[in-house]
Amino acid sequence: MWIADKWKDYEVIDTGNSEKLERWGKYILVRPDPQVIWDRDEGDTRWKKINAHYHRSSKGGGEWEFFDLPRQWTIRYESLGLSFNLKPFSFKHTGLFPEQAVNWEWFSQIIAAHSGRRPRVLNLFAYTGGATCAAAKAGAFVTHVDSSKGMVNWAKENAQLCGLADTSVRWIVDDCRKFVEREIRRGHKYDAIIMDPPSYGRGPKGEIWKMETSIYPFIRECAKLLSDDALFFLVNSYTTGLQPGVLTYMLSTALVPSFGGRVVSDEVGLPVTSFPGALSGRLYTGLAGGSDAERAAGSHGSPLVLPCGAAGRWTRQGDIS
């Protein structure tokens, strides 16, 4: 498992009863997580000292309950010198997926190693620009594409917070599939592609995007945009059916025959900093037989890691884990 373990302004404090207790900067939030199927200690008072709580509705959706939370606040990811504006909005989100920091770290190293050529990176379904800011900060020129004008404007705010020059990013409000089709016709090429597609969505003319049936044909189309000496291709998935092995198979068959290289896929996770049992993270850290995930989580005082989807990584370079 790839673990986003370098955060200082974010942590998963505890989990239980289909929810997670998180710290975002100095604010504590409770948000739902369907993977949290275990119980929590009902006597733990930390769950009552919160700034906001997103309540999931049995009919779908839900709503925020606010206690003492500003409309907007900022956190930093010190490891890469990034800053992000956060604000609670629809369906439990805050505008950032903190587990993606482990991917930011990975591709930032690749970009920095080739910054002399200023790699051209295409970020699709780019949301509020976490990956865009990380790639641009590392030395890439990024084309940021999202169908929501509001999300693109939010990403621009984050780019300003990160101190990025206006010439670092090309901002595009468009349907990702339509944009890719046009870029292919134009003959444009990119040195790297990042995509974080939704599980389900609709295009501007009602076209249905369903991850399980749409993602592989789309990856094959995007492969037509890669330069001859492309650096990497990253696909994120929060869809249950797309396990790491599926991502590996798709990227391998779509990219390796034409570009060589290799693919590695794995789960992505966040360490949980408290553990309601007697087994401590130090014990796990000291066990030679412990897994990589156990040892990494152990440095945070807990053997537990909260799974947060999966990622598939292709690169032409040697070791990409």
mmCIF file of C-alpha atoms in Angstrom:
data_model
loop_
_atom_site.group_PDB
_atom_site.id
_atom_site.type_symbol
_atom_site.label_atom_id
_atom_site.label_comp_id
_atom_site.label_asym_id
_atom_site.label_seq_id
_atom_site.Cartn_x
_atom_site.Cartn_y
_atom_site.Cartn_z
ATOM 1 C CA MET A 1 0.000 0.000 0.000
ATOM 2 C CA TRP A 2 1.154 3.540 -0.783
ATOM 3 C CA ILE A 3 0.620 5.631 2.352
ATOM 4 C CA ALA A 4 0.335 9.425 2.466
ATOM 5 C CA ASP A 5 2.321 9.768 5.679
ATOM 6 C CA LYS A 6 4.006 13.178 5.334
ATOM 7 C CA TRP A 7 1.088 15.417 6.306
ATOM 8 C CA LYS A 8 1.417 17.820 9.226
ATOM 9 C CA ASP A 9 -1.784 19.803 8.632
ATOM 10 C CA TYR A 10 -4.009 16.763 8.187
ATOM 11 C CA GLU A 11 -4.632 13.490 10.036
ATOM 12 C CA VAL A 12 -7.197 10.762 10.431
ATOM 13 C CA ILE A 13 -7.552 10.773 14.211
ATOM 14 C CA ASP A 14 -9.932 7.834 14.555
ATOM 15 C CA THR A 15 -12.549 5.828 12.682
ATOM 16 C CA GLY A 16 -15.674 3.848 13.526
ATOM 17 C CA ASN A 17 -19.409 3.472 12.947
ATOM 18 C CA SER A 18 -19.095 4.346 9.224
ATOM 19 C CA GLU A 19 -17.350 7.646 9.976
ATOM 20 C CA LYS A 20 -13.873 9.129 10.283
ATOM 21 C CA LEU A 21 -12.653 11.797 12.687
ATOM 22 C CA GLU A 22 -10.230 14.100 10.893
ATOM 23 C CA ARG A 23 -8.086 17.141 11.621
ATOM 24 C CA TRP A 24 -7.796 19.654 8.797
ATOM 25 C CA GLY A 25 -5.365 22.253 10.096
ATOM 26 C CA LYS A 26 -6.829 23.312 13.423
ATOM 27 C CA TYR A 27 -10.384 22.188 12.620
ATOM 28 C CA ILE A 28 -11.875 18.789 13.481
ATOM 29 C CA LEU A 29 -14.457 17.258 11.148
ATOM 30 C CA VAL A 30 -16.518 14.073 11.174
ATOM 31 C CA ARG A 31 -17.325 12.707 7.725
ATOM 32 C CA PRO A 32 -18.857 9.430 6.523
ATOM 33 C CA ASP A 33 -16.771 6.626 5.060
ATOM 34 C CA PRO A 34 -18.620 3.517 3.839
ATOM 35 C CA GLN A 35 -15.518 1.353 4.286
ATOM 36 C CA VAL A 36 -15.492 1.950 8.048
ATOM 37 C CA ILE A 37 -17.657 -1.022 8.994
ATOM 38 C CA TRP A 38 -16.247 -1.472 12.505
ATOM 39 C CA ASP A 39 -17.399 0.041 15.809
ATOM 40 C CA ARG A 40 -15.782 2.854 17.725
ATOM 41 C CA ASP A 41 -15.409 3.577 21.413
ATOM 42 C CA GLU A 42 -18.595 5.466 22.273
ATOM 43 C CA GLY A 43 -16.904 6.857 25.373
ATOM 44 C CA ASP A 44 -14.177 8.618 23.356
ATOM 45 C CA THR A 45 -14.870 12.309 23.968
ATOM 46 C CA ARG A 46 -12.799 13.461 20.978
ATOM 47 C CA TRP A 47 -15.748 12.653 18.728
ATOM 48 C CA LYS A 48 -17.747 15.325 20.552
ATOM 49 C CA LYS A 49 -15.152 18.110 20.260
ATOM 50 C CA ILE A 50 -15.648 18.870 16.609
ATOM 51 C CA ASN A 51 -16.161 21.860 14.318
ATOM 52 C CA ALA A 52 -18.475 20.224 11.783
ATOM 53 C CA HIS A 53 -20.227 16.937 11.066
ATOM 54 C CA TYR A 54 -21.483 15.692 7.717
ATOM 55 C CA HIS A 55 -24.557 13.518 8.219
ATOM 56 C CA ARG A 56 -25.298 10.981 5.503
ATOM 57 C CA SER A 57 -28.966 10.575 4.630
ATOM 58 C CA SER A 58 -30.523 7.144 4.273
ATOM 59 C CA LYS A 59 -32.203 8.505 1.126
ATOM 60 C CA GLY A 60 -28.907 9.511 -0.440
ATOM 61 C CA GLY A 61 -26.785 12.630 -0.081
ATOM 62 C CA GLY A 62 -26.729 14.372 3.266
ATOM 63 C CA GLU A 63 -25.973 17.712 4.887
ATOM 64 C CA TRP A 64 -23.411 19.499 7.024
ATOM 65 C CA GLU A 65 -23.990 20.409 10.648
ATOM 66 C CA PHE A 66 -21.685 23.289 11.614
ATOM 67 C CA PHE A 67 -20.555 24.177 15.113
ATOM 68 C CA ASP A 68 -17.573 26.474 14.712
ATOM 69 C CA LEU A 69 -16.122 26.318 11.221
ATOM 70 C CA PRO A 70 -15.227 29.172 8.844
ATOM 71 C CA ARG A 71 -16.534 29.194 5.313
ATOM 72 C CA GLN A 72 -12.981 28.798 4.072
ATOM 73 C CA TRP A 73 -9.565 28.063 5.549
ATOM 74 C CA THR A 74 -6.103 27.077 4.343
ATOM 75 C CA ILE A 75 -3.819 24.124 5.027
ATOM 76 C CA ARG A 76 -0.270 23.399 3.815
ATOM 77 C CA TYR A 77 1.494 20.331 2.570
ATOM 78 C CA GLU A 78 4.938 21.232 3.800
ATOM 79 C CA SER A 79 6.821 18.423 2.087
ATOM 80 C CA LEU A 80 6.270 19.965 -1.352
ATOM 81 C CA GLY A 81 5.569 23.565 -0.328
ATOM 82 C CA LEU A 82 1.892 23.489 -1.337
ATOM 83 C CA SER A 83 -1.099 25.374 0.102
ATOM 84 C CA PHE A 84 -4.798 24.738 -0.440
ATOM 85 C CA ASN A 85 -8.048 26.535 0.269
ATOM 86 C CA LEU A 86 -10.650 24.307 1.883
ATOM 87 C CA LYS A 87 -14.390 24.798 2.194
ATOM 88 C CA PRO A 88 -17.137 22.297 2.998
ATOM 89 C CA PHE A 89 -19.460 21.710 0.091
ATOM 90 C CA SER A 90 -21.818 19.119 -1.362
ATOM 91 C CA PHE A 91 -21.565 15.424 -0.553
ATOM 92 C CA LYS A 92 -19.126 15.638 2.357
ATOM 93 C CA HIS A 93 -16.181 17.072 0.406
ATOM 94 C CA THR A 94 -13.740 19.764 1.513
ATOM 95 C CA GLY A 95 -11.971 20.323 -1.799
ATOM 96 C CA LEU A 96 -8.981 18.056 -1.261
ATOM 97 C CA PHE A 97 -8.206 14.333 -1.213
ATOM 98 C CA PRO A 98 -5.251 14.169 1.212
ATOM 99 C CA GLU A 99 -4.357 10.577 0.338
ATOM 100 C CA GLN A 100 -3.280 11.827 -3.095
ATOM 101 C CA ALA A 101 -0.196 13.387 -1.510
ATOM 102 C CA VAL A 102 1.559 10.044 -1.920
ATOM 103 C CA ASN A 103 1.083 10.346 -5.694
ATOM 104 C CA TRP A 104 2.171 13.993 -5.665
ATOM 105 C CA GLU A 105 5.421 12.904 -4.040
ATOM 106 C CA TRP A 106 5.956 10.164 -6.637
ATOM 107 C CA PHE A 107 5.458 12.184 -9.801
ATOM 108 C CA SER A 108 7.142 15.313 -8.393
ATOM 109 C CA GLN A 109 10.389 13.355 -8.202
ATOM 110 C CA ILE A 110 10.040 12.242 -11.823
ATOM 111 C CA ILE A 111 9.249 15.763 -13.046
ATOM 112 C CA ALA A 112 12.060 17.346 -11.041
ATOM 113 C CA ALA A 113 14.512 14.864 -12.541
ATOM 114 C CA HIS A 114 13.486 16.093 -16.030
ATOM 115 C CA SER A 115 12.758 19.753 -15.216
ATOM 116 C CA GLY A 116 15.366 20.873 -17.742
ATOM 117 C CA ARG A 117 12.972 19.924 -20.537
ATOM 118 C CA ARG A 118 9.943 21.292 -18.629
ATOM 119 C CA PRO A 119 7.636 18.283 -19.053
ATOM 120 C CA ARG A 120 4.154 18.896 -20.405
ATOM 121 C CA VAL A 121 1.594 17.297 -18.077
ATOM 122 C CA LEU A 122 -2.103 16.798 -18.829
ATOM 123 C CA ASN A 123 -4.277 16.612 -15.703
ATOM 124 C CA LEU A 124 -7.778 15.307 -16.505
ATOM 125 C CA PHE A 125 -10.791 15.463 -14.159
ATOM 126 C CA ALA A 126 -8.449 17.825 -12.334
ATOM 127 C CA TYR A 127 -10.853 19.012 -9.596
ATOM 128 C CA THR A 128 -9.370 21.726 -7.350
ATOM 129 C CA GLY A 129 -5.841 21.250 -8.608
ATOM 130 C CA GLY A 130 -3.900 19.325 -5.985
ATOM 131 C CA ALA A 131 -2.017 17.346 -8.624
ATOM 132 C CA THR A 132 -1.800 20.382 -10.897
ATOM 133 C CA CYS A 133 -0.107 22.459 -8.213
ATOM 134 C CA ALA A 134 2.279 19.643 -7.265
ATOM 135 C CA ALA A 135 3.310 19.024 -10.879
ATOM 136 C CA ALA A 136 3.763 22.712 -11.674
ATOM 137 C CA LYS A 137 5.720 23.259 -8.475
ATOM 138 C CA ALA A 138 8.072 20.440 -9.499
ATOM 139 C CA GLY A 139 8.795 22.168 -12.816
ATOM 140 C CA ALA A 140 6.147 20.992 -15.290
ATOM 141 C CA PHE A 141 3.847 22.965 -17.549
ATOM 142 C CA VAL A 142 0.376 21.641 -16.737
ATOM 143 C CA THR A 143 -2.824 21.608 -18.782
ATOM 144 C CA HIS A 144 -5.604 21.428 -16.185
ATOM 145 C CA VAL A 145 -8.963 20.174 -17.484
ATOM 146 C CA ASP A 146 -12.240 19.932 -15.582
ATOM 147 C CA SER A 147 -15.842 20.309 -16.736
ATOM 148 C CA SER A 148 -16.788 22.490 -13.746
ATOM 149 C CA LYS A 149 -15.963 26.187 -13.992
ATOM 150 C CA GLY A 150 -16.287 26.465 -10.217
ATOM 151 C CA MET A 151 -13.687 23.753 -9.654
ATOM 152 C CA VAL A 152 -11.287 25.365 -12.124
ATOM 153 C CA ASN A 153 -11.653 28.723 -10.375
ATOM 154 C CA TRP A 154 -10.956 27.012 -7.050
ATOM 155 C CA ALA A 155 -7.870 25.404 -8.560
ATOM 156 C CA LYS A 156 -6.681 28.821 -9.707
ATOM 157 C CA GLU A 157 -6.981 30.038 -6.097
ATOM 158 C CA ASN A 158 -4.820 27.124 -4.960
ATOM 159 C CA ALA A 159 -2.240 27.853 -7.651
ATOM 160 C CA GLN A 160 -1.972 31.430 -6.398
ATOM 161 C CA LEU A 161 -1.573 30.201 -2.820
ATOM 162 C CA CYS A 162 1.246 27.927 -4.016
ATOM 163 C CA GLY A 163 3.006 30.889 -5.613
ATOM 164 C CA LEU A 164 2.820 29.455 -9.113
ATOM 165 C CA ALA A 165 3.439 31.727 -12.061
ATOM 166 C CA ASP A 166 0.590 32.373 -14.491
ATOM 167 C CA THR A 167 2.671 30.648 -17.175
ATOM 168 C CA SER A 168 2.798 27.380 -15.214
ATOM 169 C CA VAL A 169 -0.745 26.194 -15.957
ATOM 170 C CA ARG A 170 -3.156 26.256 -18.867
ATOM 171 C CA TRP A 171 -6.699 26.265 -17.484
ATOM 172 C CA ILE A 172 -9.431 24.487 -19.483
ATOM 173 C CA VAL A 173 -13.146 24.204 -18.638
ATOM 174 C CA ASP A 174 -14.316 21.339 -20.819
ATOM 175 C CA ASP A 175 -15.549 17.769 -20.921
ATOM 176 C CA CYS A 176 -12.404 15.644 -20.627
ATOM 177 C CA ARG A 177 -13.326 13.169 -23.350
ATOM 178 C CA LYS A 178 -14.182 15.935 -25.836
ATOM 179 C CA PHE A 179 -10.961 17.776 -24.995
ATOM 180 C CA VAL A 180 -8.852 14.647 -25.546
ATOM 181 C CA GLU A 181 -10.541 14.005 -28.899
ATOM 182 C CA ARG A 182 -9.724 17.536 -30.053
ATOM 183 C CA GLU A 183 -6.122 17.337 -28.819
ATOM 184 C CA ILE A 184 -5.623 14.131 -30.812
ATOM 185 C CA ARG A 185 -6.929 15.836 -33.961
ATOM 186 C CA ARG A 186 -4.623 18.800 -33.320
ATOM 187 C CA GLY A 187 -1.629 16.502 -33.004
ATOM 188 C CA HIS A 188 -0.718 17.784 -29.540
ATOM 189 C CA LYS A 189 1.509 15.644 -27.319
ATOM 190 C CA TYR A 190 2.126 15.403 -23.564
ATOM 191 C CA ASP A 191 4.989 13.949 -21.558
ATOM 192 C CA ALA A 192 2.726 12.735 -18.755
ATOM 193 C CA ILE A 193 -0.969 12.228 -18.052
ATOM 194 C CA ILE A 194 -2.771 12.256 -14.708
ATOM 195 C CA MET A 195 -6.427 11.340 -14.399
ATOM 196 C CA ASP A 196 -8.786 11.081 -11.451
ATOM 197 C CA PRO A 197 -12.049 10.075 -13.135
ATOM 198 C CA PRO A 198 -15.401 9.902 -11.338
ATOM 199 C CA SER A 199 -17.228 6.650 -10.787
ATOM 200 C CA TYR A 200 -20.225 8.028 -12.643
ATOM 201 C CA GLY A 201 -21.021 11.194 -14.559
ATOM 202 C CA ARG A 202 -22.646 12.777 -17.590
ATOM 203 C CA GLY A 203 -21.111 14.747 -20.427
ATOM 204 C CA PRO A 204 -22.407 18.086 -21.781
ATOM 205 C CA LYS A 205 -24.785 16.311 -24.149
ATOM 206 C CA GLY A 206 -25.925 13.701 -21.675
ATOM 207 C CA GLU A 207 -23.199 11.186 -22.509
ATOM 208 C CA ILE A 208 -22.907 8.669 -19.691
ATOM 209 C CA TRP A 209 -19.562 8.066 -18.023
ATOM 210 C CA LYS A 210 -19.462 4.844 -16.025
ATOM 211 C CA MET A 211 -16.015 4.058 -14.709
ATOM 212 C CA GLU A 212 -16.110 0.307 -15.259
ATOM 213 C CA THR A 213 -17.048 0.564 -18.940
ATOM 214 C CA SER A 214 -15.583 3.946 -19.907
ATOM 215 C CA ILE A 215 -12.119 4.016 -18.353
ATOM 216 C CA TYR A 216 -10.252 1.501 -20.542
ATOM 217 C CA PRO A 217 -11.308 2.986 -23.916
ATOM 218 C CA PHE A 218 -10.453 6.413 -22.521
ATOM 219 C CA ILE A 219 -6.980 5.317 -21.403
ATOM 220 C CA ARG A 220 -6.359 3.958 -24.905
ATOM 221 C CA GLU A 221 -7.417 7.288 -26.413
ATOM 222 C CA CYS A 222 -5.231 9.247 -24.011
ATOM 223 C CA ALA A 223 -2.258 7.063 -24.933
ATOM 224 C CA LYS A 224 -2.403 8.696 -28.382
ATOM 225 C CA LEU A 225 -1.423 11.982 -26.710
ATOM 226 C CA LEU A 226 1.783 10.679 -25.144
ATOM 227 C CA SER A 227 5.088 11.875 -26.546
ATOM 228 C CA ASP A 228 7.614 9.320 -27.791
ATOM 229 C CA ASP A 229 9.706 9.829 -24.641
ATOM 230 C CA ALA A 230 6.789 10.160 -22.216
ATOM 231 C CA LEU A 231 7.560 10.012 -18.490
ATOM 232 C CA PHE A 232 4.519 8.648 -16.674
ATOM 233 C CA PHE A 233 0.785 7.926 -16.693
ATOM 234 C CA LEU A 234 -1.217 7.939 -13.450
ATOM 235 C CA VAL A 235 -4.792 6.711 -12.987
ATOM 236 C CA ASN A 236 -6.633 7.060 -9.674
ATOM 237 C CA SER A 237 -9.701 5.013 -8.805
ATOM 238 C CA TYR A 238 -12.248 5.196 -6.011
ATOM 239 C CA THR A 239 -14.486 2.634 -7.714
ATOM 240 C CA THR A 240 -14.723 -0.615 -5.756
ATOM 241 C CA GLY A 241 -14.551 -2.861 -8.824
ATOM 242 C CA LEU A 242 -11.280 -1.380 -10.083
ATOM 243 C CA GLN A 243 -8.783 -3.089 -7.840
ATOM 244 C CA PRO A 244 -5.012 -2.564 -8.287
ATOM 245 C CA GLY A 245 -4.735 -5.691 -10.420
ATOM 246 C CA VAL A 246 -7.354 -4.322 -12.825
ATOM 247 C CA LEU A 247 -5.517 -0.995 -13.100
ATOM 248 C CA THR A 248 -2.258 -2.833 -13.802
ATOM 249 C CA TYR A 249 -3.867 -4.914 -16.538
ATOM 250 C CA MET A 250 -5.485 -1.900 -18.241
ATOM 251 C CA LEU A 251 -2.370 0.281 -18.203
ATOM 252 C CA SER A 252 -0.110 -2.577 -19.243
ATOM 253 C CA THR A 253 -2.176 -3.535 -22.283
ATOM 254 C CA ALA A 254 -2.850 0.083 -23.291
ATOM 255 C CA LEU A 255 0.677 1.477 -22.883
ATOM 256 C CA VAL A 256 3.470 -1.091 -22.635
ATOM 257 C CA PRO A 257 3.202 -2.524 -26.193
ATOM 258 C CA SER A 258 3.773 0.952 -27.667
ATOM 259 C CA PHE A 259 5.931 2.659 -25.066
ATOM 260 C CA GLY A 260 7.633 -0.091 -23.092
ATOM 261 C CA GLY A 261 8.205 0.622 -19.411
ATOM 262 C CA ARG A 262 6.321 -1.036 -16.621
ATOM 263 C CA VAL A 263 3.206 -0.642 -14.490
ATOM 264 C CA VAL A 264 2.768 -0.876 -10.740
ATOM 265 C CA SER A 265 -0.590 -0.494 -8.981
ATOM 266 C CA ASP A 266 -1.542 -0.560 -5.326
ATOM 267 C CA GLU A 267 -4.001 0.672 -2.763
ATOM 268 C CA VAL A 268 -3.620 4.214 -1.447
ATOM 269 C CA GLY A 269 -4.146 4.919 2.236
ATOM 270 C CA LEU A 270 -3.921 7.301 5.172
ATOM 271 C CA PRO A 271 -2.463 6.374 8.564
ATOM 272 C CA VAL A 272 -4.881 6.446 11.503
ATOM 273 C CA THR A 273 -3.160 8.070 14.457
ATOM 274 C CA SER A 274 -5.048 6.384 17.271
ATOM 275 C CA PHE A 275 -5.720 2.729 17.875
ATOM 276 C CA PRO A 276 -8.206 1.573 20.556
ATOM 277 C CA GLY A 277 -6.246 -1.507 21.530
ATOM 278 C CA ALA A 278 -3.189 -2.633 23.401
ATOM 279 C CA LEU A 279 -1.033 -3.219 20.316
ATOM 280 C CA SER A 280 1.116 -0.166 19.673
ATOM 281 C CA GLY A 281 2.666 1.091 16.455
ATOM 282 C CA ARG A 282 6.128 0.724 18.026
ATOM 283 C CA LEU A 283 5.600 -2.989 18.336
ATOM 284 C CA TYR A 284 4.622 -3.271 14.683
ATOM 285 C CA THR A 285 7.536 -1.091 13.607
ATOM 286 C CA GLY A 286 9.936 -3.429 15.380
ATOM 287 C CA LEU A 287 8.556 -6.599 13.820
ATOM 288 C CA ALA A 288 10.726 -7.747 10.935
ATOM 289 C CA GLY A 289 7.807 -9.764 9.608
ATOM 290 C CA GLY A 290 5.406 -6.813 9.542
ATOM 291 C CA SER A 291 4.142 -5.645 6.160
ATOM 292 C CA ASP A 292 5.269 -2.379 4.556
ATOM 293 C CA ALA A 293 1.920 -0.837 5.435
ATOM 294 C CA GLU A 294 2.232 -1.940 9.072
ATOM 295 C CA ARG A 295 5.747 -0.593 9.418
ATOM 296 C CA ALA A 296 4.888 2.711 7.732
ATOM 297 C CA ALA A 297 1.802 3.177 9.864
ATOM 298 C CA GLY A 298 3.752 2.215 12.941
ATOM 299 C CA SER A 299 5.812 5.400 12.698
ATOM 300 C CA HIS A 300 2.575 7.263 13.465
ATOM 301 C CA GLY A 301 1.841 5.285 16.609
ATOM 302 C CA SER A 302 -0.760 3.017 15.025
ATOM 303 C CA PRO A 303 -0.702 -0.178 12.978
ATOM 304 C CA LEU A 304 -3.875 0.908 11.140
ATOM 305 C CA VAL A 305 -4.181 2.469 7.702
ATOM 306 C CA LEU A 306 -7.477 3.645 6.206
ATOM 307 C CA PRO A 307 -7.788 2.465 2.566
ATOM 308 C CA CYS A 308 -8.665 5.314 0.188
ATOM 309 C CA GLY A 309 -8.931 3.757 -3.250
ATOM 310 C CA ALA A 310 -6.212 2.629 -5.616
ATOM 311 C CA ALA A 311 -3.765 4.037 -8.138
ATOM 312 C CA GLY A 312 -2.050 2.672 -11.223
ATOM 313 C CA ARG A 313 1.321 4.081 -12.297
ATOM 314 C CA TRP A 314 3.071 3.579 -15.633
ATOM 315 C CA THR A 315 6.559 4.876 -16.292
ATOM 316 C CA ARG A 316 9.318 4.180 -18.730
ATOM 317 C CA GLN A 317 11.838 4.486 -15.885
ATOM 318 C CA GLY A 318 13.021 1.563 -13.773
ATOM 319 C CA ASP A 319 11.766 1.648 -10.179
ATOM 320 C CA ILE A 320 8.466 3.506 -9.850
ATOM 321 C CA SER A 321 7.142 2.235 -6.511
#
